[in-house]
Short mmCIF file of N, CA, C and O and ligand atoms in Angstrom, two decimals:
data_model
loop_
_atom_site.label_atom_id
_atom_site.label_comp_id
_atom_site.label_asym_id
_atom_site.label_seq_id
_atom_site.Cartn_x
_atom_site.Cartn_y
_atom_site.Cartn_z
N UNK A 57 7.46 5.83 10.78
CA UNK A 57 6.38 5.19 10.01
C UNK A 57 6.32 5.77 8.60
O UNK A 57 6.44 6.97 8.36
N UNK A 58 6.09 4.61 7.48
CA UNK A 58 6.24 5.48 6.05
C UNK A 58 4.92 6.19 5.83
O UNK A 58 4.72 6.74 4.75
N UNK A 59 3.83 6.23 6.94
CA UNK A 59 2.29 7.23 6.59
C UNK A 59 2.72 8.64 6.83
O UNK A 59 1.99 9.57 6.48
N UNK A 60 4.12 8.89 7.54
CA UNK A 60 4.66 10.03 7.96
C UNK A 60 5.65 10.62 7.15
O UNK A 60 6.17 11.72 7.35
N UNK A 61 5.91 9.71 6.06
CA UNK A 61 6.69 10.48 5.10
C UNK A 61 5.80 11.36 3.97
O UNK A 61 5.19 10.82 3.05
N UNK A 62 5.82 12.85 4.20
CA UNK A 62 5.38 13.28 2.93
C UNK A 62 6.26 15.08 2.82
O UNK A 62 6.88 15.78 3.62
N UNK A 63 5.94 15.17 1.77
CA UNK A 63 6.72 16.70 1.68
C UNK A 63 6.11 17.77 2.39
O UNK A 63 4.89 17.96 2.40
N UNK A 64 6.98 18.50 2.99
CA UNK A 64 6.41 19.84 4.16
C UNK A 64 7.26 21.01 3.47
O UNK A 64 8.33 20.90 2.87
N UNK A 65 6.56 22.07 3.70
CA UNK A 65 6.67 23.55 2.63
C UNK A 65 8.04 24.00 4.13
O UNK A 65 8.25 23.67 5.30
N UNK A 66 8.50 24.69 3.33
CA UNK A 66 9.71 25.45 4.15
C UNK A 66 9.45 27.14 4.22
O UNK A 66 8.94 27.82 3.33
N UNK A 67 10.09 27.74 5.88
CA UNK A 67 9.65 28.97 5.28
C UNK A 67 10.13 29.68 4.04
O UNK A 67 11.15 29.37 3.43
N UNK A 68 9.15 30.86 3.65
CA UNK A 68 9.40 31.33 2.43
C UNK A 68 9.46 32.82 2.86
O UNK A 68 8.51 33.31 3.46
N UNK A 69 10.61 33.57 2.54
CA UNK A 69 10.27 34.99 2.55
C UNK A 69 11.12 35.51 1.46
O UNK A 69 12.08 36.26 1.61
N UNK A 70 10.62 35.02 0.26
CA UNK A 70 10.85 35.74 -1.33
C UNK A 70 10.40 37.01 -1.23
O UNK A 70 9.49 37.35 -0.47
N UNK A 71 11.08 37.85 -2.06
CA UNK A 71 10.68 38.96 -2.47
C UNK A 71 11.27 39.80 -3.76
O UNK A 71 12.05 39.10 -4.40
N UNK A 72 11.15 40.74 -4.15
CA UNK A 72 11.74 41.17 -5.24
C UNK A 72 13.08 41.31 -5.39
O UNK A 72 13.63 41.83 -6.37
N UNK A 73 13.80 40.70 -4.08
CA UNK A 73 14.76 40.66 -4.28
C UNK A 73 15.76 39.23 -4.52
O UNK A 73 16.97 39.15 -4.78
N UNK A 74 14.76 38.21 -4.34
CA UNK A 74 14.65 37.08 -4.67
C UNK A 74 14.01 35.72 -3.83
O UNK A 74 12.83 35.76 -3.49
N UNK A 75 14.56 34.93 -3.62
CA UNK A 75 13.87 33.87 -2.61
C UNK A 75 15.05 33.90 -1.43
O UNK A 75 16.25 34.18 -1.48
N UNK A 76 14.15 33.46 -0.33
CA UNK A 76 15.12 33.36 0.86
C UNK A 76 14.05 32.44 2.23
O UNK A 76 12.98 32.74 2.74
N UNK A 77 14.93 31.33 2.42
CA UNK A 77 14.36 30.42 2.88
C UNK A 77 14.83 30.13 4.40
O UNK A 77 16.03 29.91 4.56
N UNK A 78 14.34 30.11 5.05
CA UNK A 78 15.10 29.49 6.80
C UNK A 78 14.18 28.14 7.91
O UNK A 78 13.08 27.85 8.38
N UNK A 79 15.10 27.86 7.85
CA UNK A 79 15.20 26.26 9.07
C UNK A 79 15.50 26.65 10.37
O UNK A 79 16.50 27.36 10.44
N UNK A 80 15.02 26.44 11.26
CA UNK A 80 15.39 26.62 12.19
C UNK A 80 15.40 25.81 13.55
O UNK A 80 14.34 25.65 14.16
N UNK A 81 16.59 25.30 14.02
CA UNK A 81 16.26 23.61 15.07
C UNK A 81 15.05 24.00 15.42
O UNK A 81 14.64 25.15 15.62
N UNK A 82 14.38 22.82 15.50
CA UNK A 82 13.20 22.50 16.58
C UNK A 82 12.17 23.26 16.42
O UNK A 82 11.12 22.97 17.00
N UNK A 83 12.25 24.42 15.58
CA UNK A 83 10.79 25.29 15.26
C UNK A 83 10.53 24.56 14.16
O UNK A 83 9.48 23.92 14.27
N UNK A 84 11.25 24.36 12.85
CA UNK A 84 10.68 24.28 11.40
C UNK A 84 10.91 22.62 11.44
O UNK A 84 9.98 21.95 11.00
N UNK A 85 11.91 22.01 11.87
CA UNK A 85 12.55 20.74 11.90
C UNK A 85 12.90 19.99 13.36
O UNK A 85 13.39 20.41 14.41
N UNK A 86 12.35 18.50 12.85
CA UNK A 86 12.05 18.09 14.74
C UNK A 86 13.21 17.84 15.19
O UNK A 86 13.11 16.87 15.93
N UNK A 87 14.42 18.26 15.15
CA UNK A 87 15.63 18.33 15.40
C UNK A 87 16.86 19.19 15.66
O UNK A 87 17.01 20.11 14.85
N UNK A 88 17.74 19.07 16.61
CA UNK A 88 19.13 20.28 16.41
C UNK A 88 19.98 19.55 15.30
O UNK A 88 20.39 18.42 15.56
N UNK A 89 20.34 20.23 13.85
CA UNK A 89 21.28 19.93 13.30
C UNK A 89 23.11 19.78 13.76
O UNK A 89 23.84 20.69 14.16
N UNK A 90 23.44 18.50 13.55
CA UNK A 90 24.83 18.43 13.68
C UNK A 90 25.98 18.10 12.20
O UNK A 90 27.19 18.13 11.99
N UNK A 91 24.60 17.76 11.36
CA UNK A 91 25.66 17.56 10.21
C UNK A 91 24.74 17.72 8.59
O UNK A 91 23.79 17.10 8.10
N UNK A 92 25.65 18.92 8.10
CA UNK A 92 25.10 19.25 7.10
C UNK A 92 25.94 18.51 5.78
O UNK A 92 27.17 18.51 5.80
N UNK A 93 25.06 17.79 4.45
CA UNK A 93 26.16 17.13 3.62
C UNK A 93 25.31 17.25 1.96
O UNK A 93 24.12 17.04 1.76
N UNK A 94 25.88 17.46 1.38
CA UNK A 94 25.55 17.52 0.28
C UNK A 94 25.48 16.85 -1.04
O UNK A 94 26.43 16.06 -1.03
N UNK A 95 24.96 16.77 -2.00
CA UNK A 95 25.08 15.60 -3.00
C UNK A 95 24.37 15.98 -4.62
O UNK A 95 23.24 16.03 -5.10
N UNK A 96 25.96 16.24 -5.14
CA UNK A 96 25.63 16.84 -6.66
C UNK A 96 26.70 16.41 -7.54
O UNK A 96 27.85 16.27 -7.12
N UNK A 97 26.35 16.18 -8.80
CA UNK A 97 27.17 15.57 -9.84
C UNK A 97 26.88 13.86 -10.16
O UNK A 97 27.54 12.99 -10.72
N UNK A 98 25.86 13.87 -9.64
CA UNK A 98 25.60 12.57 -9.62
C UNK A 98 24.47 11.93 -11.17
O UNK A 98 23.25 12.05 -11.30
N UNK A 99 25.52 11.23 -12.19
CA UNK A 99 24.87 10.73 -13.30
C UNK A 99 23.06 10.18 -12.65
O UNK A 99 22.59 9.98 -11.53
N UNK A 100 22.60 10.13 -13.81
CA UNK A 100 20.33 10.01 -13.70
C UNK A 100 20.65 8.35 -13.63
O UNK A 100 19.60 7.76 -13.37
N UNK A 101 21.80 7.41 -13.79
CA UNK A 101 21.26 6.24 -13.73
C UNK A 101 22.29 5.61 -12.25
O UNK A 101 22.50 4.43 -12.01
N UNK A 102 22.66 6.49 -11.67
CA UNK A 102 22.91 6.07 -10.37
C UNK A 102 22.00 5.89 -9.04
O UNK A 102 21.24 6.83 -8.80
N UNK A 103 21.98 4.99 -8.31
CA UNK A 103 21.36 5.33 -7.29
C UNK A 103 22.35 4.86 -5.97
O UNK A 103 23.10 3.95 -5.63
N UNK A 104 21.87 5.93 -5.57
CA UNK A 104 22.60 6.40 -4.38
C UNK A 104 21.71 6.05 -2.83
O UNK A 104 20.52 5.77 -2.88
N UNK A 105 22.40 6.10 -1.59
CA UNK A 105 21.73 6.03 -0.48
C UNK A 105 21.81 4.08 -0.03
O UNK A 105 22.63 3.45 0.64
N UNK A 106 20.81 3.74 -0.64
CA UNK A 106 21.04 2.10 -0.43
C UNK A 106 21.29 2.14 0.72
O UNK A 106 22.47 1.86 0.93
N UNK A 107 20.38 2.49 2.12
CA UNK A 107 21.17 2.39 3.47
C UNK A 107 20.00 2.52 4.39
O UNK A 107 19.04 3.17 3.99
N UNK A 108 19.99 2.00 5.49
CA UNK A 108 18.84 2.67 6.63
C UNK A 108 19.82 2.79 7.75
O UNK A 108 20.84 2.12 7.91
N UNK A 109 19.21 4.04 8.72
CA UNK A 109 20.27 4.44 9.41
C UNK A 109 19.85 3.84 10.88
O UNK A 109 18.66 4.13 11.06
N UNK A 110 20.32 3.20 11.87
CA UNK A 110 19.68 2.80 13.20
C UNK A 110 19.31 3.65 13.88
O UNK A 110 18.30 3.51 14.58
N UNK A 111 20.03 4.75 13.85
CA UNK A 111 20.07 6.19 14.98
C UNK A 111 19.57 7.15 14.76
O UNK A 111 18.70 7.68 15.45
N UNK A 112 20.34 7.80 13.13
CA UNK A 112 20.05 8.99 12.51
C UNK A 112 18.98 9.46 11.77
O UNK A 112 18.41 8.75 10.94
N UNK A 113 18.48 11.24 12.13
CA UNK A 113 16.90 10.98 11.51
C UNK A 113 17.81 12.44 10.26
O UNK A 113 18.92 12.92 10.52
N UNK A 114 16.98 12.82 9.07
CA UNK A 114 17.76 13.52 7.88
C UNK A 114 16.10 14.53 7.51
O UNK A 114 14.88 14.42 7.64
N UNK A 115 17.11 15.44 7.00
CA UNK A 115 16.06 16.45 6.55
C UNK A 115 16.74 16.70 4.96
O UNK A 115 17.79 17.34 4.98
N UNK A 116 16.30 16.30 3.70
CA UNK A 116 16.42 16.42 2.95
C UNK A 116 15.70 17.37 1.76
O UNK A 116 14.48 17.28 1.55
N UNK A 117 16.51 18.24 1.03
CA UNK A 117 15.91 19.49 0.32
C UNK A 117 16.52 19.44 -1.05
O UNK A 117 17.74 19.29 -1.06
N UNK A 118 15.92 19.54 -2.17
CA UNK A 118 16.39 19.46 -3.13
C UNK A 118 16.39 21.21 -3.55
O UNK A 118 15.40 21.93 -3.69
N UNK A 119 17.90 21.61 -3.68
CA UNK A 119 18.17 23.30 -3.94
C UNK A 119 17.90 23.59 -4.94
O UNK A 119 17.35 24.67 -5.16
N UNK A 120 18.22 22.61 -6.01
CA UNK A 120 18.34 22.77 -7.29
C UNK A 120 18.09 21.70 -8.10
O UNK A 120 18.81 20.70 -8.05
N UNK A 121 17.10 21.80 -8.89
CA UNK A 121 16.75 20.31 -9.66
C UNK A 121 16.25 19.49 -9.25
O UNK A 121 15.49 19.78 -8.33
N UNK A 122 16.32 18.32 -9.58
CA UNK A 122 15.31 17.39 -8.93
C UNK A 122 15.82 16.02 -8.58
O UNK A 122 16.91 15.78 -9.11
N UNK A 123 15.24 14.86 -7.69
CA UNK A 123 15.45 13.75 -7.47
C UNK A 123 14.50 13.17 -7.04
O UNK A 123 13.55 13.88 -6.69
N UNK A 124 14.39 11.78 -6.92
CA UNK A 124 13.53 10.98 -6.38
C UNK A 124 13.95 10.00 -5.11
O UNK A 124 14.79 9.11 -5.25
N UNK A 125 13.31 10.24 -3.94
CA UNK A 125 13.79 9.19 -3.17
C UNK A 125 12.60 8.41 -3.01
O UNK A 125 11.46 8.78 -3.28
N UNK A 126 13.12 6.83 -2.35
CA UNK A 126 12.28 6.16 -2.28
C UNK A 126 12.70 6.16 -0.91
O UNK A 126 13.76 6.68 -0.56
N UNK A 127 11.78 5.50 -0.02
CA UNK A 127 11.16 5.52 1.69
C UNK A 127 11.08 3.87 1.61
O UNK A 127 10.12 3.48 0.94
N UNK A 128 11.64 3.15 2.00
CA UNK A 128 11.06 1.74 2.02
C UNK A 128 11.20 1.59 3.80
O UNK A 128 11.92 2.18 4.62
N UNK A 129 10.04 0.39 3.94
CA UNK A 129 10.13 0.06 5.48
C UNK A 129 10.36 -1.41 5.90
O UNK A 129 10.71 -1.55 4.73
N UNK A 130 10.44 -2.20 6.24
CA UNK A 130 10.74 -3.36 6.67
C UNK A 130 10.54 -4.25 6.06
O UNK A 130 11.26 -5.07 5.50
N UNK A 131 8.92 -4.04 6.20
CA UNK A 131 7.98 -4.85 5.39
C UNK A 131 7.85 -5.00 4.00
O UNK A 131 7.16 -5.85 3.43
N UNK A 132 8.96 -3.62 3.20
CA UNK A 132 9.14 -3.76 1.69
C UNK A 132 7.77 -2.63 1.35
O UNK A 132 7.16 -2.53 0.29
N UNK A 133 7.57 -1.87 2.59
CA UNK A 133 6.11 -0.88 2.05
C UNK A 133 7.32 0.44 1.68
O UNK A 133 8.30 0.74 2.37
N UNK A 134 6.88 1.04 0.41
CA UNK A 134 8.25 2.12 -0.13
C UNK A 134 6.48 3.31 -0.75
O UNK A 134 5.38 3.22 -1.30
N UNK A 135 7.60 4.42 0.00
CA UNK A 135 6.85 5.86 -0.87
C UNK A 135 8.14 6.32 -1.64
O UNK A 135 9.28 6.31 -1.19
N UNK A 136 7.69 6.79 -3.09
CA UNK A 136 8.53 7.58 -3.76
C UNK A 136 8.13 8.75 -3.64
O UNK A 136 6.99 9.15 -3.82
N UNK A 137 9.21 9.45 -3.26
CA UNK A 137 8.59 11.19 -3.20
C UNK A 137 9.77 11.76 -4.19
O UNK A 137 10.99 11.61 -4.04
N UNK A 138 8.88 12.64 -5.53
CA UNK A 138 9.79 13.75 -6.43
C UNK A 138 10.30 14.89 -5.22
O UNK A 138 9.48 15.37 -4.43
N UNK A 139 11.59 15.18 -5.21
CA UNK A 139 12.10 16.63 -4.68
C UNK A 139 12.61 17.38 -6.09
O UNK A 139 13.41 17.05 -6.95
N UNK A 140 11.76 18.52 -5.90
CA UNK A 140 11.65 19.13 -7.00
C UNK A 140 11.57 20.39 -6.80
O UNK A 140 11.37 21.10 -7.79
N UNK A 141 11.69 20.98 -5.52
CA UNK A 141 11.77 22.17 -4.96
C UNK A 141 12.49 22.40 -3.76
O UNK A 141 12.84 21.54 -2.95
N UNK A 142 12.77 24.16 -3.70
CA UNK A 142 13.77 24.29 -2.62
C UNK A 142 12.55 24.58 -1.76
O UNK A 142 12.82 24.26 -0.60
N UNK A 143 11.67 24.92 -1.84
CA UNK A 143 10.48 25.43 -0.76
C UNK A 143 9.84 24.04 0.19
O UNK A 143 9.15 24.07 1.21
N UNK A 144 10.31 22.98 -0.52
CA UNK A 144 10.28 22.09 0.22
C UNK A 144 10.71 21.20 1.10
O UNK A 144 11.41 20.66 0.24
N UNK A 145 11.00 20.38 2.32
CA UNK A 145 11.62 19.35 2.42
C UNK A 145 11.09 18.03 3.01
O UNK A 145 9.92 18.03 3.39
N UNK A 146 11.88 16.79 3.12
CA UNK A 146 11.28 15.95 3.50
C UNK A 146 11.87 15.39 4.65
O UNK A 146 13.09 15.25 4.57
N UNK A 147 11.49 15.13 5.38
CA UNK A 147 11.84 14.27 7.27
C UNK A 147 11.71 12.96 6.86
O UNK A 147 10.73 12.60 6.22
N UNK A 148 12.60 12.20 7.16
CA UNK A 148 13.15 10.28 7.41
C UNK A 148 13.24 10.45 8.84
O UNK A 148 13.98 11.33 9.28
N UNK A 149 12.44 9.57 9.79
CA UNK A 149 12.84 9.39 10.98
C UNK A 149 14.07 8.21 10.48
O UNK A 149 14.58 7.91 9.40
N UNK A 150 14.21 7.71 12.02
CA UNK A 150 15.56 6.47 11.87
C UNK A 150 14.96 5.16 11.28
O UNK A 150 13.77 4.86 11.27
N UNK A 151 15.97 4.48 10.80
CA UNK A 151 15.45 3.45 11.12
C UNK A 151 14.37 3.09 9.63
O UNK A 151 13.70 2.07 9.75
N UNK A 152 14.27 3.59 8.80
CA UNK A 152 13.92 3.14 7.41
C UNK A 152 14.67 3.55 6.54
O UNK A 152 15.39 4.54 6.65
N UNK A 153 14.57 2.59 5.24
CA UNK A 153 15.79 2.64 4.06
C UNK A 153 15.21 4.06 2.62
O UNK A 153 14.26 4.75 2.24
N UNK A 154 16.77 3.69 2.32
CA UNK A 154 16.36 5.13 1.75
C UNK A 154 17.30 5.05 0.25
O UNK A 154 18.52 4.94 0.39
N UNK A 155 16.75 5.09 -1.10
CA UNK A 155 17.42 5.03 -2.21
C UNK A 155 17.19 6.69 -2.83
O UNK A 155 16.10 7.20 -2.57
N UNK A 156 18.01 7.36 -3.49
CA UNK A 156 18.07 8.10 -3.85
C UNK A 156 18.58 8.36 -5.30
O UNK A 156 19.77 8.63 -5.42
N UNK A 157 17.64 8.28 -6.65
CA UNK A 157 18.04 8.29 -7.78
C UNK A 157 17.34 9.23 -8.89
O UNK A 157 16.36 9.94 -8.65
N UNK A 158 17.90 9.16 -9.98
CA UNK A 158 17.30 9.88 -10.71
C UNK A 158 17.30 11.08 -11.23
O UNK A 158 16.60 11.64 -12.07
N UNK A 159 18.76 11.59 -10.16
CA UNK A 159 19.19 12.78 -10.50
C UNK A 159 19.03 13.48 -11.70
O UNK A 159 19.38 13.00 -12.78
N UNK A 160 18.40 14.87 -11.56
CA UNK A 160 18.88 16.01 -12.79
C UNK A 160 20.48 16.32 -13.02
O UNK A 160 21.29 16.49 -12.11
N UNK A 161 20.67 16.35 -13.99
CA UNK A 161 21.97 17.11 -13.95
C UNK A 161 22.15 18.00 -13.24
O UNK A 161 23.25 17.98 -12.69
N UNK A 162 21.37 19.01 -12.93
CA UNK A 162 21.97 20.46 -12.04
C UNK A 162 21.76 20.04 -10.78
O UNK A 162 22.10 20.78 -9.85
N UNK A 163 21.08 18.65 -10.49
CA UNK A 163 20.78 18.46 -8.96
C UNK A 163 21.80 18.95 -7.90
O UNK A 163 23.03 18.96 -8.02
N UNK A 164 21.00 19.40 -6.76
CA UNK A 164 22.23 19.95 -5.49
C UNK A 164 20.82 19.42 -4.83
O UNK A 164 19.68 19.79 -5.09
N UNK A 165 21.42 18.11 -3.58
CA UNK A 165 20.74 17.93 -2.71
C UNK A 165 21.31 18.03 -1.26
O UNK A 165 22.36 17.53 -0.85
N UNK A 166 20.61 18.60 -0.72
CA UNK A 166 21.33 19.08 0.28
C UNK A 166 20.30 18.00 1.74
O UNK A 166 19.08 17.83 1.87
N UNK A 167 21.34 17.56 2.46
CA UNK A 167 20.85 16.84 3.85
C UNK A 167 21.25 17.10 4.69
O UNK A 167 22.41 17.51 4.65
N UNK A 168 20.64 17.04 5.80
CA UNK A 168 20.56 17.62 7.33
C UNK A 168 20.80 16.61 7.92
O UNK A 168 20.73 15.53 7.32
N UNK A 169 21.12 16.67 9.17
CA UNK A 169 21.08 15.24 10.24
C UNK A 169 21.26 15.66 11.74
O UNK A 169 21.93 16.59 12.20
N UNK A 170 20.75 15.06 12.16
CA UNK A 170 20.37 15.20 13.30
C UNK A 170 21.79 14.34 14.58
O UNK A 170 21.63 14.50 15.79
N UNK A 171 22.97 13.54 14.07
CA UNK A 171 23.75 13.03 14.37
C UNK A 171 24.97 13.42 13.20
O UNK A 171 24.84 14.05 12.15
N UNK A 172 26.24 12.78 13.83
CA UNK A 172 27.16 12.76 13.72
C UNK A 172 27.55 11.82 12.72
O UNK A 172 26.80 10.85 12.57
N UNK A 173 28.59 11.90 12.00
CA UNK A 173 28.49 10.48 10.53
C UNK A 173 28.72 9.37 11.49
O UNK A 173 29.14 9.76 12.58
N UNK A 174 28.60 8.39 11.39
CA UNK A 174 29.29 6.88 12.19
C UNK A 174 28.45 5.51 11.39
O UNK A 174 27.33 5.02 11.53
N UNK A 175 29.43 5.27 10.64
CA UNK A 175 29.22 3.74 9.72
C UNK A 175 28.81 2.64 10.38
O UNK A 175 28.60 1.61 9.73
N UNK A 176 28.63 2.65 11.73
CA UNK A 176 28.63 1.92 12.65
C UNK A 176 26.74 1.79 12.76
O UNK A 176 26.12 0.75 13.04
N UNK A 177 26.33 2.70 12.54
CA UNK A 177 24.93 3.14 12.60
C UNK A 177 23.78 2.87 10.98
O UNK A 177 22.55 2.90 10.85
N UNK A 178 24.99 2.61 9.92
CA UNK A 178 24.24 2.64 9.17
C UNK A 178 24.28 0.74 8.19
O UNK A 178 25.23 0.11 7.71
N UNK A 179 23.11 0.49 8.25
CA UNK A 179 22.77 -1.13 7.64
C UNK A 179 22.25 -0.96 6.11
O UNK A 179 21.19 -0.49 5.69
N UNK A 180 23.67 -1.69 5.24
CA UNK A 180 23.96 -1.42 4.20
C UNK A 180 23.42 -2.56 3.32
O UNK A 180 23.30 -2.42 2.10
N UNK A 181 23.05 -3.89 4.08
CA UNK A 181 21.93 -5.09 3.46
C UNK A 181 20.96 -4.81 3.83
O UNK A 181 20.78 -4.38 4.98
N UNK A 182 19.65 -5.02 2.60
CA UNK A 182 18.33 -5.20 2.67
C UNK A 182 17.87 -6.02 3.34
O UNK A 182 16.82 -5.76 3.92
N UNK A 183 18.66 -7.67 3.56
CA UNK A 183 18.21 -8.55 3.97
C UNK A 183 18.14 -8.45 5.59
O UNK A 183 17.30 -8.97 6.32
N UNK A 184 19.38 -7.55 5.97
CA UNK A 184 20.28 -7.64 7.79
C UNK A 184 18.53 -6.92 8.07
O UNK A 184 17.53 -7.22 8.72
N UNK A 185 18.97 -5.78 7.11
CA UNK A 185 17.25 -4.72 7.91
C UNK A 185 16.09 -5.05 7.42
O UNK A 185 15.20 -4.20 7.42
N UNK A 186 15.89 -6.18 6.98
CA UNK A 186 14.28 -6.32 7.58
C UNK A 186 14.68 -7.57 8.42
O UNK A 186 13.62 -7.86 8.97
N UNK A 187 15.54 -8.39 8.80
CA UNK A 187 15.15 -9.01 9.96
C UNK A 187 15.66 -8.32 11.24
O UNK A 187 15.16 -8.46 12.36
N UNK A 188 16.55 -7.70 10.98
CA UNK A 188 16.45 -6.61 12.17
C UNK A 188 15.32 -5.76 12.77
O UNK A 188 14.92 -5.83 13.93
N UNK A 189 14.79 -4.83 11.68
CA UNK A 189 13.51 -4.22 12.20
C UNK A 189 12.20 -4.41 11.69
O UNK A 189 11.32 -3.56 11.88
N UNK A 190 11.94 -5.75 10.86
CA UNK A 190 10.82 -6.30 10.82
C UNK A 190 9.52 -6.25 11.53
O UNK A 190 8.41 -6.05 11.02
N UNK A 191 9.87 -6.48 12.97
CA UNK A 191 9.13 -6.61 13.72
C UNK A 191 8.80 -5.14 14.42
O UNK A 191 7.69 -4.94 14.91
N UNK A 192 9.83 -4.14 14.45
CA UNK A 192 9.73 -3.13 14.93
C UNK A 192 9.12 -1.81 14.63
O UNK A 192 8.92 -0.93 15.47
N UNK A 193 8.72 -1.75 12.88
CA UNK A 193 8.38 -0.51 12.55
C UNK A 193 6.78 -0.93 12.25
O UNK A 193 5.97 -0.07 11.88
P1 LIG B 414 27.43 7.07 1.49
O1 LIG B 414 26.64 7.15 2.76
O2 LIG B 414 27.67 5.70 0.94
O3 LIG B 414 26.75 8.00 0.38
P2 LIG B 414 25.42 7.75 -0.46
O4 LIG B 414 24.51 6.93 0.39
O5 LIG B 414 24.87 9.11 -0.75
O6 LIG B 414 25.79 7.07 -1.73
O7 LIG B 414 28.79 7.81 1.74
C1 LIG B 414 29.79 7.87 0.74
C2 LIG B 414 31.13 8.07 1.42
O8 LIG B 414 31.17 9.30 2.13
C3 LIG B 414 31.45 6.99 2.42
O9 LIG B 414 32.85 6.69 2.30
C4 LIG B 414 31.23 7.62 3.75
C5 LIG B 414 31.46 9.08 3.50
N1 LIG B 414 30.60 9.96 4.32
C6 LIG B 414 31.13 10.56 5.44
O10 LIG B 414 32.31 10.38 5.80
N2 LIG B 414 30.33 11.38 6.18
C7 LIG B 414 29.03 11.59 5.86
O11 LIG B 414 28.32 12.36 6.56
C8 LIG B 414 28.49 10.93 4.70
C9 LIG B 414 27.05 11.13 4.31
C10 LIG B 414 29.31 10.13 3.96
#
């Protein structure tokens, strides 16, 4: 549901010796990670993602710099959330679309997943997914 998308603080145990952050399956994140992937170098007038996944749910953290994703749902209802910190991240269950633009130059975004890659899983028309899950979310 997009009322469930919003940014959640990550642990923090900075200290004078600098920042230091940990995830951990199923305590910090509603999931066991199977695939970690990353995404940097990407020009501010690209957008990236253009996809909703059927299966796969993503934990996304911006390390360095910033981006904007947008959350859209069936119905065309979209949250933009700034990632603009490493202390933060954000949870996509399955099954809603997801654009990712706006990159900083130094951006490093780093994503989690809860599955395995398979193209098979992911609906790359706007049009296929909302009459696909129109009715469902
Ligand atoms: P794509 O999902 O289109 O990236 P984005 O949505 O960020 O623009 O993936 C780009 C290419 O990388 C595509 O050929 C598939 C491949 N890829 C994998 O093989 N495994 C993965 O886990 C991901 C995310 C992409």
């Amino acid at each position: 549901m997009l009322s469930d998308i919003e940014k959640r603080k990550i642990k923090y145990f900075g200290d004078s010796l600098g920042g230091l952050n940990v995830i951990e399956n199923r305590k910090d994140i509603p999931f066991d990670v199977k695939r970690v992937f990353y995404i940097y170098g990407t020009d501010k007038n690209v957008i990236r993602g253009l996809h909703a996944n059927k299966n796969s749910e993503f934990v996304m953290i911006s390390l360095v710099g910033s981006c904007y994703v947008d959350v859209i749902d069936p119905n065309e209802n979209k949250k933009k959330i700034l990632l603009d910190n490493p202390n933060e991240y954000l949870y996509i269950p399955k099954m809603l679309w997801k654009n990712m633009y706006g990159f900083s130059q130094d951006s490093v975004l780093l994503v989690l997943s809860d599955s395995y890659y398979d193209e098979n899983e992911y609906i790359r028309d706007f049009e296929d997914y909302k009459s696909e899950y129109g009715d469902k979310i």
